[in-house]
Short mmCIF file of C-alpha atoms in Angstrom, two decimals:
data_model
loop_
_atom_site.label_atom_id
_atom_site.label_comp_id
_atom_site.label_asym_id
_atom_site.label_seq_id
_atom_site.Cartn_x
_atom_site.Cartn_y
_atom_site.Cartn_z
CA MET J 1 55.10 22.38 -28.99
CA ASN J 2 58.21 20.27 -28.37
CA SER J 3 58.06 16.54 -27.85
CA SER J 4 58.49 16.66 -24.06
CA ALA J 5 55.62 19.15 -23.72
CA ALA J 6 53.44 16.97 -25.92
CA ARG J 7 54.21 13.94 -23.82
CA ALA J 8 53.39 15.91 -20.65
CA ALA J 9 50.06 17.01 -22.12
CA VAL J 10 49.20 13.43 -23.07
CA GLY J 11 50.16 12.30 -19.58
CA ASP J 12 48.01 14.97 -17.95
CA GLY J 13 45.05 13.96 -20.13
CA ALA J 14 45.51 10.31 -19.24
CA ARG J 15 45.65 11.11 -15.53
CA THR J 16 42.51 13.26 -15.80
CA ARG J 17 40.66 10.46 -17.60
CA GLY J 18 41.91 7.99 -15.03
CA ARG J 19 40.67 10.13 -12.15
CA GLY J 20 37.30 10.53 -13.91
CA ARG J 21 36.96 6.77 -14.35
CA THR J 22 37.91 6.18 -10.75
CA ALA J 23 35.28 8.68 -9.59
CA ALA J 24 32.67 7.12 -11.88
CA GLY J 25 33.50 3.67 -10.54
CA GLY J 26 33.22 4.89 -6.96
CA CYS J 27 29.84 6.49 -7.60
CA ALA J 28 28.66 3.31 -9.35
CA ALA J 29 29.72 1.21 -6.37
CA LEU J 30 27.89 3.52 -3.96
CA ALA J 31 24.65 3.51 -5.97
CA LEU J 32 24.71 -0.24 -6.46
CA SER J 33 25.56 -0.91 -2.82
CA CYS J 34 22.51 1.05 -1.64
CA ALA J 35 20.22 -0.74 -4.07
CA THR J 36 21.70 -4.12 -3.20
CA LEU J 37 21.13 -3.52 0.52
CA VAL J 38 17.40 -2.96 -0.02
CA LEU J 39 17.09 -5.84 -2.50
CA GLY J 40 18.90 -8.12 -0.08
CA PHE J 41 16.20 -7.60 2.56
CA ARG J 42 13.50 -8.11 -0.10
CA ALA J 43 15.15 -11.37 -1.15
CA ALA J 44 15.35 -12.45 2.49
CA ASP J 45 11.62 -11.68 2.89
CA ALA J 46 12.39 -9.23 5.69
CA ASP J 47 11.78 -5.53 6.23
CA GLY J 48 14.89 -4.73 8.22
CA PRO J 49 15.66 -1.60 10.26
CA THR J 50 15.36 2.04 9.19
CA PRO J 51 15.87 3.12 6.42
CA VAL J 52 15.10 -0.21 4.71
CA PRO J 53 11.30 -0.30 5.31
CA GLN J 54 10.98 3.26 4.02
CA ALA J 55 13.05 2.42 0.92
CA LEU J 56 11.10 -0.82 0.29
CA ALA J 57 7.91 1.24 -0.07
CA PHE J 58 9.36 2.64 -3.30
CA LEU J 59 11.11 -0.53 -4.53
CA PRO J 60 10.52 -0.01 -8.29
CA TRP J 61 12.56 3.19 -8.04
CA LEU J 62 15.66 1.06 -7.43
CA LEU J 63 15.78 0.99 -11.23
CA VAL J 64 17.22 4.51 -10.96
CA PRO J 65 20.39 3.65 -8.98
CA GLY J 66 20.63 0.43 -10.97
CA GLY J 67 20.57 2.30 -14.27
CA ALA J 68 22.91 4.99 -12.98
CA GLY J 69 25.28 2.31 -11.72
CA LEU J 70 25.31 0.64 -15.12
CA ALA J 71 26.07 3.92 -16.91
CA LEU J 72 28.80 4.90 -14.46
CA ALA J 73 30.36 1.44 -14.54
CA GLY J 74 30.44 1.71 -18.32
CA ILE J 75 32.21 5.07 -18.11
CA ALA J 76 34.67 3.56 -15.66
CA ARG J 77 35.13 0.51 -17.89
CA TRP J 78 34.42 -1.59 -14.80
CA ARG J 79 33.14 -4.92 -16.08
CA THR J 80 32.34 -6.31 -12.64
CA GLY J 81 30.32 -3.19 -11.92
CA MET J 82 28.39 -3.55 -15.18
CA VAL J 83 27.50 -7.16 -14.32
CA TRP J 84 26.52 -6.07 -10.81
CA ALA J 85 24.26 -3.36 -12.23
CA VAL J 86 22.55 -5.80 -14.60
CA VAL J 87 21.85 -8.10 -11.64
CA VAL J 88 20.39 -5.17 -9.65
CA LEU J 89 18.17 -4.18 -12.56
CA ALA J 90 16.99 -7.74 -13.12
CA ALA J 91 16.25 -8.28 -9.44
CA THR J 92 14.34 -5.00 -9.21
CA GLY J 93 12.25 -5.94 -12.23
CA TRP J 94 11.56 -9.38 -10.74
CA TYR J 95 10.41 -8.04 -7.38
CA ALA J 96 8.40 -5.20 -8.95
CA ARG J 97 5.98 -7.76 -10.42
CA PRO J 98 2.50 -7.88 -8.85
CA TYR J 99 2.44 -10.07 -5.75
CA GLY J 100 -0.13 -12.83 -5.40
CA SER J 101 -2.57 -14.60 -7.64
CA GLY J 102 -4.33 -12.76 -10.45
CA THR J 103 -7.68 -14.21 -9.40
CA THR J 104 -9.45 -15.19 -6.19
CA GLY J 105 -10.69 -18.47 -7.61
CA ALA J 106 -14.24 -17.69 -6.45
CA GLN J 107 -16.79 -20.28 -7.58
CA GLY J 108 -20.52 -20.78 -7.49
CA PRO J 109 -23.42 -18.44 -8.19
CA VAL J 110 -23.22 -14.75 -7.32
CA VAL J 111 -25.47 -13.99 -4.36
CA ALA J 112 -24.66 -10.29 -4.03
CA GLU J 113 -22.78 -7.51 -5.75
CA LEU J 114 -21.28 -4.86 -3.53
CA ARG J 115 -19.06 -1.82 -3.70
CA VAL J 116 -16.49 -1.10 -1.00
CA LEU J 117 -14.88 2.28 -0.36
CA THR J 118 -11.90 2.90 1.90
CA SER J 119 -10.55 6.36 2.63
CA ASN J 120 -8.01 7.90 5.00
CA VAL J 121 -9.34 11.42 5.48
CA GLU J 122 -6.18 12.69 7.29
CA PHE J 123 -7.35 14.07 10.62
CA GLY J 124 -10.80 14.64 9.12
CA GLY J 125 -9.50 17.10 6.53
CA ALA J 126 -11.17 15.31 3.62
CA THR J 127 -14.52 14.75 5.32
CA ASP J 128 -16.39 16.96 2.84
CA GLY J 129 -14.81 15.16 -0.09
CA LEU J 130 -15.61 11.79 1.45
CA ILE J 131 -19.27 12.69 1.96
CA ASP J 132 -19.52 13.94 -1.64
CA THR J 133 -17.91 10.72 -2.86
CA VAL J 134 -20.26 8.54 -0.81
CA ARG J 135 -23.28 10.42 -2.17
CA ARG J 136 -22.00 10.16 -5.74
CA GLU J 137 -20.66 6.59 -5.79
CA ARG J 138 -23.11 5.04 -3.28
CA PRO J 139 -20.83 2.27 -1.99
CA ASP J 140 -22.38 -0.46 0.13
CA LEU J 141 -19.59 -0.47 2.70
CA VAL J 142 -17.40 2.46 3.75
CA PHE J 143 -14.19 2.15 5.77
CA VAL J 144 -12.92 5.51 7.11
CA GLN J 145 -9.56 6.08 8.81
CA GLU J 146 -8.43 9.18 10.73
CA CYS J 147 -12.04 10.22 11.24
CA ASP J 148 -11.73 12.79 14.03
CA LEU J 149 -14.59 14.05 16.20
CA LEU J 150 -15.71 16.62 13.63
CA CYS J 151 -15.63 13.93 10.94
CA ALA J 152 -17.75 11.60 13.06
CA ASP J 153 -20.27 14.38 13.71
CA ALA J 154 -20.41 15.23 9.98
CA LEU J 155 -21.04 11.61 8.99
CA ALA J 156 -23.87 11.42 11.53
CA ALA J 157 -25.44 14.70 10.41
CA ARG J 158 -24.94 14.61 6.63
CA ILE J 159 -25.16 10.96 5.61
CA PRO J 160 -28.77 9.84 6.16
CA GLU J 161 -29.38 6.81 8.33
CA ALA J 162 -31.80 5.60 5.69
CA ALA J 163 -28.84 5.20 3.32
CA TYR J 164 -26.47 3.68 5.88
CA PRO J 165 -28.53 2.43 8.82
CA TYR J 166 -25.73 0.33 10.26
CA ARG J 167 -22.58 1.95 11.64
CA GLU J 168 -19.58 1.21 13.82
CA VAL J 169 -17.94 4.51 14.75
CA VAL J 170 -15.03 4.93 17.16
CA ARG J 171 -15.20 8.53 18.33
CA LEU J 172 -11.64 9.65 18.97
CA ASP J 173 -9.83 12.81 17.95
CA GLY J 174 -7.03 13.33 15.48
CA SER J 175 -5.82 10.26 13.62
CA LEU J 176 -7.22 7.85 16.23
CA GLY J 177 -10.87 7.72 15.15
CA SER J 178 -12.36 5.34 12.59
CA ALA J 179 -15.76 4.51 11.13
CA LEU J 180 -17.56 1.69 9.33
CA LEU J 181 -20.76 2.51 7.43
CA SER J 182 -22.90 -0.26 5.97
CA ARG J 183 -26.09 -0.84 4.04
CA TYR J 184 -26.08 -4.38 5.43
CA PRO J 185 -27.01 -5.34 9.00
CA LEU J 186 -24.00 -5.43 11.33
CA ARG J 187 -23.32 -7.18 14.57
CA PRO J 188 -20.33 -6.58 16.84
CA ALA J 189 -16.98 -8.28 16.41
CA ASP J 190 -13.74 -7.93 18.30
CA PRO J 191 -11.52 -5.10 17.04
CA VAL J 192 -7.83 -5.46 16.31
CA ASP J 193 -5.77 -3.69 18.95
CA GLY J 194 -3.77 -0.70 17.77
CA VAL J 195 -2.82 2.85 18.66
CA MET J 196 -5.33 4.02 16.03
CA ALA J 197 -8.78 2.42 16.15
CA MET J 198 -9.30 -0.68 14.02
CA PRO J 199 -12.95 -1.69 14.55
CA GLY J 200 -14.54 -4.85 13.20
CA SER J 201 -18.04 -6.13 12.51
CA VAL J 202 -19.90 -9.01 10.93
CA ALA J 203 -22.19 -8.04 8.05
CA ASP J 204 -25.19 -10.06 6.91
CA VAL J 205 -24.87 -9.97 3.12
CA ALA J 206 -27.58 -11.94 1.33
CA GLY J 207 -27.84 -14.28 4.29
CA ARG J 208 -24.10 -14.86 4.54
CA ASP J 209 -21.81 -13.69 7.30
CA VAL J 210 -19.00 -11.47 6.03
CA ARG J 211 -16.32 -10.49 8.54
CA LEU J 212 -15.39 -6.82 8.13
CA GLN J 213 -12.17 -5.48 9.57
CA LEU J 214 -10.75 -1.98 9.26
CA ALA J 215 -6.95 -1.72 9.03
CA HIS J 216 -4.91 1.25 10.23
CA PRO J 217 -1.60 0.20 11.79
CA LEU J 218 1.10 2.66 12.77
CA PRO J 219 3.27 4.03 9.93
CA PRO J 220 6.88 2.81 9.64
CA VAL J 221 8.48 6.07 10.73
CA PRO J 222 11.99 6.02 12.22
CA GLY J 223 11.87 5.05 15.86
CA ARG J 224 8.50 3.27 15.55
CA ILE J 225 9.34 0.36 13.26
CA GLY J 226 8.68 -2.08 16.10
CA GLY J 227 5.15 -0.77 16.64
CA TRP J 228 4.44 -0.85 12.90
CA ARG J 229 5.62 -4.45 12.70
CA ASP J 230 3.65 -5.47 15.81
CA GLU J 231 0.37 -4.01 14.58
CA LEU J 232 0.72 -5.55 11.12
CA GLY J 233 1.42 -8.78 12.98
CA ARG J 234 -1.93 -8.43 14.76
CA LEU J 235 -3.64 -7.97 11.39
CA ARG J 236 -1.81 -11.10 10.22
CA ASP J 237 -3.13 -12.98 13.26
CA PHE J 238 -6.65 -11.71 12.54
CA ALA J 239 -6.39 -12.88 8.93
CA ALA J 240 -5.14 -16.30 10.02
CA GLY J 241 -7.97 -16.64 12.54
CA ALA J 242 -10.62 -15.65 10.01
CA ARG J 243 -9.30 -17.99 7.32
CA GLY J 244 -12.01 -20.12 5.79
CA GLY J 245 -14.76 -17.51 6.09
CA ALA J 246 -15.86 -14.60 3.94
CA VAL J 247 -13.56 -11.70 4.87
CA LEU J 248 -13.08 -8.06 3.86
CA LEU J 249 -10.01 -6.39 5.37
CA ALA J 250 -9.68 -2.80 4.20
CA GLY J 251 -7.99 0.46 5.06
CA ASP J 252 -4.68 2.26 5.23
CA PHE J 253 -2.12 -0.48 5.92
CA ASN J 254 0.87 1.86 5.87
CA ALA J 255 2.56 -0.92 3.89
CA SER J 256 2.88 -1.98 0.26
CA GLN J 257 3.28 -5.32 -1.45
CA ASP J 258 7.04 -4.83 -1.13
CA HIS J 259 6.88 -5.11 2.67
CA ALA J 260 7.23 -8.59 4.13
CA ALA J 261 4.85 -7.70 6.99
CA PHE J 262 2.07 -6.92 4.49
CA ARG J 263 2.68 -10.06 2.42
CA GLU J 264 2.37 -12.07 5.64
CA VAL J 265 -1.13 -10.63 6.14
CA LEU J 266 -2.11 -11.75 2.64
CA ASP J 267 -0.62 -15.21 2.98
CA ALA J 268 -1.84 -15.93 6.53
CA GLY J 269 -5.49 -15.48 5.59
CA ALA J 270 -5.34 -16.57 1.95
CA LEU J 271 -6.46 -13.03 1.11
CA HIS J 272 -6.15 -11.24 -2.22
CA ASP J 273 -5.37 -7.60 -2.93
CA SER J 274 -8.29 -6.39 -5.04
CA ALA J 275 -6.22 -3.75 -6.82
CA ARG J 276 -3.74 -6.41 -7.93
CA ILE J 277 -6.56 -8.56 -9.37
CA ALA J 278 -8.01 -5.50 -11.15
CA GLY J 279 -4.63 -4.77 -12.75
CA ARG J 280 -3.87 -1.74 -10.55
CA SER J 281 -1.16 -3.17 -8.29
CA ARG J 282 1.28 -0.29 -8.89
CA THR J 283 -1.27 2.54 -8.88
CA TYR J 284 -0.25 4.90 -6.11
CA SER J 285 -2.47 5.87 -3.20
CA TRP J 286 0.04 7.90 -1.13
CA PRO J 287 1.20 10.65 -1.04
CA ALA J 288 -1.56 12.25 -3.06
CA ASP J 289 -1.07 15.86 -1.94
CA ARG J 290 2.54 16.38 -3.03
CA ARG J 291 4.25 16.57 -6.39
CA THR J 292 6.80 13.80 -6.01
CA PRO J 293 7.68 10.80 -8.15
CA LEU J 294 8.12 8.74 -4.97
CA ARG J 295 4.62 7.35 -4.51
CA THR J 296 3.32 3.98 -3.45
CA GLN J 297 0.15 2.00 -2.79
CA ILE J 298 -0.56 1.53 0.90
CA ASP J 299 -4.38 1.64 0.86
CA HIS J 300 -5.88 -1.77 0.15
CA VAL J 301 -9.07 -3.79 0.07
CA LEU J 302 -8.22 -7.42 0.77
CA VAL J 303 -10.77 -10.13 0.00
CA SER J 304 -11.15 -13.84 0.66
CA ASP J 305 -11.83 -16.49 -1.98
CA ASP J 306 -15.57 -15.93 -1.54
CA PHE J 307 -15.32 -12.78 -3.66
CA SER J 308 -14.46 -12.00 -7.25
CA VAL J 309 -13.16 -8.55 -8.15
CA ARG J 310 -14.88 -6.61 -10.92
CA SER J 311 -12.98 -3.30 -10.77
CA ALA J 312 -10.84 -1.03 -8.60
CA ARG J 313 -10.57 2.76 -8.86
CA PHE J 314 -8.43 5.23 -6.95
CA LEU J 315 -10.21 8.53 -6.31
CA ASP J 316 -8.73 11.92 -5.49
CA LEU J 317 -10.14 13.72 -2.44
CA SER J 318 -8.99 17.19 -1.44
CA GLY J 319 -7.76 17.64 2.11
CA THR J 320 -5.93 14.34 2.51
CA ASP J 321 -2.60 12.85 1.50
CA HIS J 322 -4.32 9.57 0.54
CA ARG J 323 -6.40 8.60 -2.46
CA ALA J 324 -9.59 6.72 -1.71
CA LEU J 325 -10.04 3.25 -3.17
CA LEU J 326 -13.39 2.07 -4.55
CA VAL J 327 -13.73 -1.63 -5.37
CA SER J 328 -16.59 -3.49 -7.03
CA LEU J 329 -16.98 -7.08 -5.82
CA ALA J 330 -19.24 -10.06 -6.26
CA LEU J 331 -19.95 -12.43 -3.38
CA HIS J 332 -20.24 -16.06 -4.49
CA ASP J 333 -22.03 -18.96 -2.86
CA GLY J 334 -19.48 -21.68 -3.51
#
């Protein structure tokens, strides 16, 4: 090969490498821009418009575009991009930490120990699994979402009244119906308004009033973000109004700790996420019926400072895209 041909080959190689680095830098910028957009709303304590609320549900997965951005910026020899990627990774790690206190601060003697189960049975599809779970685990309180007419009939026929003599059942079809089952005496309480039923009651637990509220706001699907935000706002208002009393707020919140609207519910009522206290804050509850790495925790049992949390377990039920959550609590007189 003569010298001019050699120089041409070297030049072609340099141009190819240059184009590759440019492409890598562009891909890094795109990945980091997407991650930064979502993190920006998280930093601003806001949920933003679609697709931000949907992306916030899976916030820890921003480590993927952050890591990819770092690798691509390294290939591109783009120092600014590498610094940007490190910031994205650090911010993701910071916001992926469990939200809220690691304890309720409950004081005084224990007056009752109780187990609380919440389950979204997806249009009644997991009713059989729910009934089997209730018989096996024997929770004291059961919160059921998406309990359709057949589900309500099955609960009435197959769960003895002797076991759960006190019930608040909203008989509606599809995803609209809900149910509260209790071993403790109940008296009526105002529900929280929503498209899907969110009944409430007051339970007499060892002589103490405990306000029970089922949560099932709309999901944050495109086109319905406003409704989702409004209904979580009503749960926030409930929590603020019940502050100072013994409260259990449980159900499918259609929101994770990475959503500002859910954190507002916690903060307004000084409530605690039982799974977080039990060390299960990143254990997924949805979707449970699909093989996907994109999973999140949107089913919660929130408790006031009157309770301490002993344990939290997520249970698989066939026929639903949610895992049930079983929490063991102690009610304190303090």
